[in-house]
Amino acid sequence: MSQPMPPAPGWQPQIPMAPPEPQIPPAPPVPQVPIAPPAPQVPMPQQAAPADPAGYVTAPVAAVQPGPEPAVPLLTLDYVSAGYGQFRALFDVSFAVPMGCAVALLGPNGAGKTTVARVCSGLVQPTNGAIYLGHQEITGMPAHELRRLGIAHAPEGRSVFASLTVEENLLLEFRSSLGKTGAPAALERAYSWFPRLRERRNQIAGTLSGGEQRMLSLARVLADLPRLLIVDELSLGLAPIIVDEVFETLDTIRSQGCTLVVIEQHVNKALELADRVVILQKGRVVYDGPTDELGDLVGQLIPGL
Amino acid sequence: MSRAVSIWPASADPIGSTKSGLVAAGTAGPGWARGNSKIVNDVVGLIVGGLALGCVYALVATGVVLTYKTSAVFNLALGAQAFTAAAVMYSLRNNLGLPLILSFVVAVLIVGPLLGLGLYVTLFRRLRNVPEAVRLVVALGVLILLPAIVQALWFGKGGNRGSPPALVLEQDKVYAWGPVSIPADQLSTILFTILVVVGLVALFKYTNLGLQMRAVVESPRMVQLAGINADRVSMISWMLSGTIAALGGVLLAPLFLSITPSNYTILLVAAIAAAVFGRLTSLPLTLVGGLALGFLQQALSRYLPSDSVLAQGLRPSLPFVVLFLLLLFWPGLRDRREVTDPLAGVDPPASSIAGTVRASKDTSKVLPLTLGTVVIVALCLLLPGIWMYRITGAIVLSTIFLSFTVLTGMAGQISLCQAAFAGAGAYGAAQLANHFNVPIMVGLLVGGLVGLAVGMLISLPTLGLRGIYLTLATLAFTLMVDQIVFPLEQVGGGPAGLEVPRPYWSGFIDFSDDRAFFLLCVAALAVAALVVWLVRRGTTGRFLDAIRGSETGAASIGINPSRAKITAFALSALIAGVGGVLLSSWQQRTSAGDFGVGNSLLWALVVIILGARTIKGALAGGFLLVLFPELLKAAGIPNPEAWQGVVFGLGTFVFVRHPEGLVDAIGGWYQRHFGRPERTTEEVRRIVTIDLSEPEPPAGNGASSPQAPYTAGVGPLPDTAGAVAGTAGGGSYRYAQAGSGPPQPPSMPAPPSFGGT
Ligand SMILES: Nc1ncnc2c1ncn2[C@@H]1O[C@H](COP(=O)(O)OP(=O)(O)OP(=O)(O)O)[C@@H](O)[C@H]1O
Ligand SMILES: [Mg+2]
């Protein structure tokens, strides 16, 4: 946290200018789902100079290299092993997440996908190997520092503070990342994407429906786009139509410059979205490559598909 | 005996021994009372006096609520923190003569937060994802440790240099408004309380830090994911609660004649009662609860005739009675929604007090074990008298401690009233012997039955209580019994105690000789141990195992949790009752404090730290508790009781690493270093590898995990996880450098059938 980030090539400011031509889906948007890009009337304080109190984007955006392919991936795992107590869940996992890409992390149940996500966000410390964010080694850093460096993780399952109200859930996140001054604007943005949440702003989050809780988790990370967003089974328990919309949202924010790691049981949906695929089996990487080269391999690598 | 094992003096009548100042408060106003009726006078005095006492209760209660709200720890140690601050204040002001303000700053604003911070960093930080029972035991350990340290290092039996200092600029000044007059010390208590409560409410309601504190209690991991340093937030809240406890302790001190740990235990219980009234969350309700308790206590001391038995017992123990009733009947408590950490799954499963002990079906060890015991017993008979006597005591205590093995080890309930069971048995048998000449041999049986009856008395109404609430109920029960029932002439024989003969029956049976009595005690221990062993192997043991895992789960497969729990309570109380009779017969008399709350807590702590699950643990506890003080005395250490408290309290630090118990931990360590080779990790790993044809070892690199997990059979994965004290708590295991691990076994291609099986 103390040292400033080295200029990360290709890194965009968090709240991007409106994407040139986002693929507007043909269906009229269901109001509570963020298909539309951020409402233009919302002030965008970070646009000119990323004045973030946490200071994770101190380098001017001018450092972006003009080259077609950024040399350094945003996130690199280098022979990472990790586990829980005596139990070892990951064995020498290596892969890279290129800047601005969506990487689908797939595999059977218990393969270690969630563990990879936890290692990347600092919830589980690796026992071996190294992790890099751009040029910077982030191995062993605590989760809150990684969040300030721009890695956000929407964890599997219920992930809201059940005893706080909806608004408190949002404020907790925004105040820490944007400071007291930026929080109200972010709150406004979140509510304009998810009007449903505005209606329920004073409700205790534990009493929201499962889908509403997912919206709340999503709103927390979306109102202030991170550099890298790791979503772990975001669509779990959602109605199929909502799942579609969630994936469209993910597509949109990727086009706004947010790099994605998507863990999904809806393999086909994930493959539609992703630029690259990493497949895990029993804690090891068995496939790592572009989506188009996967072909029928997917059927062999993910049993039961 | 009592002096050897009790750490706290038995004197504990908070109101009875208070200075007249509190009771007479409000009536002492100089100029107002002339024309007013006595009733108004009384009522005003009552209100003001009750307000001050209630404010101190409320203050510490807010500390309880604060730690519970922000770190999910039910911090029994707050009583000890309050005591420490008061002792520091007293030493600085009265012994060293420092100015009041300076003493206050050091005791409340420096020692208070530092103590809170120190406790969090050294102990409670790593306890977030352990079972609640473990946290409770750790808090209990601190409750014993801190006062022991203070007393051992400098404070001794308490200050005797004048009364404790009040937090006022002008001593003995009285402020008067019309008919109301308030002594300065009570006014300052009230003002400080208002300040703290208003400040805390504002903190939680309006500030970002307050919001973060509330979030941390639910899930520190998710708070981390939001980019907030959860550890820092917890530290701040512990420092805050430490300051509040210190303030409460310093404010309480002048209300008593001396600063003793027992006074502060009573303060703690009163504060817990107030916090329970506030459902452990609501600060305003907590304030109301504390004030109400203060008023009630003040009213009792005013209107009950001071010489009646009821008044003498009930007045000081009102907080215990209130706590007990609140736990049983306060609806707010049952409606609490306990929120669980959604990211709890990130931690490896921690080992617990209630971990697994395989009751081995292997009977081949029975013969050598029996022979060995016989030989050791025979050797003991050759010991000189005094050692014989001491070892007898150790065996008697071990018998009592087996009652913990049943209730805590098997049923998973932490009970703090085992001494009450033992005392009930002992006093029952002794009274029968003294008044009706019933021989103690019969008394042993009667004592057991009396203990059992008391066990029923406490277990039936508390059936619905779980975890911490049951423990609190047993604590309140012990305090009530200790304060109201045992001091009665008809029960404990009053201050003089009771003579208890050795078992003797008209020439046929004669155990009055020390050697014969020793053999009797060995026999009793053997029988108790056998019963415990059989129960654990039997159906009831299995049922209790299931209930310990999940009461709801057990009920869903047709186990009746109530019946199993009552059985455990009954058996435990029976054993304790018999043990109590033996204990008093061993000392040949009873004295105040033998079965008091001090021993209740100490016994629980020692047994649980050493290992509540095994018979070995109970044995080790008995011997340690009797022989260790002798060792201290032999070494010529002054104030051995306090040092004993220090050592046992420090055991807590081992306990947080080995919640399964020290005896088991040492056993496991011994196994790994000197045990038979086939029980090492490598062997088991190979067996598992062959058996399951698994390409990878289930337990991975030795680099991050030096201890071998397999001390309990060849269960592959679940056992591993369960048997190992995981390094729980905010990512506390360190990142190890690459390449330091042993070479991995050759990686075969993984069979693709993994997901399907
Ligand atoms: N807290 C824990 N303690 C011990 N083992 C764990 C823990 N959490 C996960 N594991 C184990 O680690 C392995 C990998 O788990 P992980 O949750 O990463 O799988 P996953 O790929 O996310 O599975 P799913 O698709 O079912 O979510 C599993 O075998 C699991 O049993
Ligand atoms: Mg998962």
PDB file of N, CA, C and O in Angstrom, chain A residues 33 239-249 269:
ATOM      1  N   VAL A  33     -31.764  -4.109 -13.727  1.00  0.00           N
ATOM      2  CA  VAL A  33     -30.512  -4.754 -14.107  1.00  0.00           C
ATOM      3  C   VAL A  33     -29.677  -3.797 -14.936  1.00  0.00           C
ATOM      4  O   VAL A  33     -30.184  -3.148 -15.841  1.00  0.00           O
ATOM      5  N   ALA A 239     -32.693 -16.396 -11.453  1.00  0.00           N
ATOM      6  CA  ALA A 239     -33.553 -16.842 -12.545  1.00  0.00           C
ATOM      7  C   ALA A 239     -32.793 -16.717 -13.863  1.00  0.00           C
ATOM      8  O   ALA A 239     -31.952 -15.830 -14.012  1.00  0.00           O
ATOM      9  N   PRO A 240     -33.083 -17.609 -14.845  1.00  0.00           N
ATOM     10  CA  PRO A 240     -32.308 -17.626 -16.101  1.00  0.00           C
ATOM     11  C   PRO A 240     -32.242 -16.270 -16.782  1.00  0.00           C
ATOM     12  O   PRO A 240     -31.182 -15.879 -17.260  1.00  0.00           O
ATOM     13  N   ILE A 241     -33.333 -15.539 -16.774  1.00  0.00           N
ATOM     14  CA  ILE A 241     -33.304 -14.254 -17.483  1.00  0.00           C
ATOM     15  C   ILE A 241     -32.367 -13.279 -16.787  1.00  0.00           C
ATOM     16  O   ILE A 241     -31.629 -12.519 -17.426  1.00  0.00           O
ATOM     17  N   ILE A 242     -32.358 -13.365 -15.463  1.00  0.00           N
ATOM     18  CA  ILE A 242     -31.462 -12.489 -14.716  1.00  0.00           C
ATOM     19  C   ILE A 242     -30.016 -12.899 -14.976  1.00  0.00           C
ATOM     20  O   ILE A 242     -29.121 -12.052 -15.087  1.00  0.00           O
ATOM     21  N   VAL A 243     -29.802 -14.206 -15.106  1.00  0.00           N
ATOM     22  CA  VAL A 243     -28.446 -14.673 -15.388  1.00  0.00           C
ATOM     23  C   VAL A 243     -27.951 -14.051 -16.691  1.00  0.00           C
ATOM     24  O   VAL A 243     -26.837 -13.538 -16.773  1.00  0.00           O
ATOM     25  N   ASP A 244     -28.816 -14.076 -17.702  1.00  0.00           N
ATOM     26  CA  ASP A 244     -28.421 -13.466 -18.973  1.00  0.00           C
ATOM     27  C   ASP A 244     -28.010 -12.026 -18.772  1.00  0.00           C
ATOM     28  O   ASP A 244     -27.011 -11.549 -19.305  1.00  0.00           O
ATOM     29  N   GLU A 245     -28.804 -11.340 -17.991  1.00  0.00           N
ATOM     30  CA  GLU A 245     -28.524  -9.921 -17.817  1.00  0.00           C
ATOM     31  C   GLU A 245     -27.250  -9.689 -17.025  1.00  0.00           C
ATOM     32  O   GLU A 245     -26.498  -8.748 -17.291  1.00  0.00           O
ATOM     33  N   VAL A 246     -27.016 -10.567 -16.075  1.00  0.00           N
ATOM     34  CA  VAL A 246     -25.771 -10.441 -15.318  1.00  0.00           C
ATOM     35  C   VAL A 246     -24.581 -10.576 -16.270  1.00  0.00           C
ATOM     36  O   VAL A 246     -23.616  -9.808 -16.208  1.00  0.00           O
ATOM     37  N   PHE A 247     -24.689 -11.547 -17.181  1.00  0.00           N
ATOM     38  CA  PHE A 247     -23.562 -11.720 -18.101  1.00  0.00           C
ATOM     39  C   PHE A 247     -23.416 -10.528 -19.030  1.00  0.00           C
ATOM     40  O   PHE A 247     -22.307 -10.138 -19.393  1.00  0.00           O
ATOM     41  N   GLU A 248     -24.551  -9.945 -19.427  1.00  0.00           N
ATOM     42  CA  GLU A 248     -24.440  -8.747 -20.257  1.00  0.00           C
ATOM     43  C   GLU A 248     -23.757  -7.629 -19.489  1.00  0.00           C
ATOM     44  O   GLU A 248     -22.931  -6.888 -20.024  1.00  0.00           O
ATOM     45  N   THR A 249     -24.102  -7.532 -18.216  1.00  0.00           N
ATOM     46  CA  THR A 249     -23.456  -6.513 -17.387  1.00  0.00           C
ATOM     47  C   THR A 249     -21.952  -6.735 -17.345  1.00  0.00           C
ATOM     48  O   THR A 249     -21.155  -5.796 -17.486  1.00  0.00           O
ATOM     49  N   LYS A 269     -22.360 -20.203 -20.885  1.00  0.00           N
ATOM     50  CA  LYS A 269     -22.449 -18.746 -20.731  1.00  0.00           C
ATOM     51  C   LYS A 269     -21.061 -18.147 -20.526  1.00  0.00           C
ATOM     52  O   LYS A 269     -20.692 -17.139 -21.124  1.00  0.00           O
TER      53      LYS A 269
END
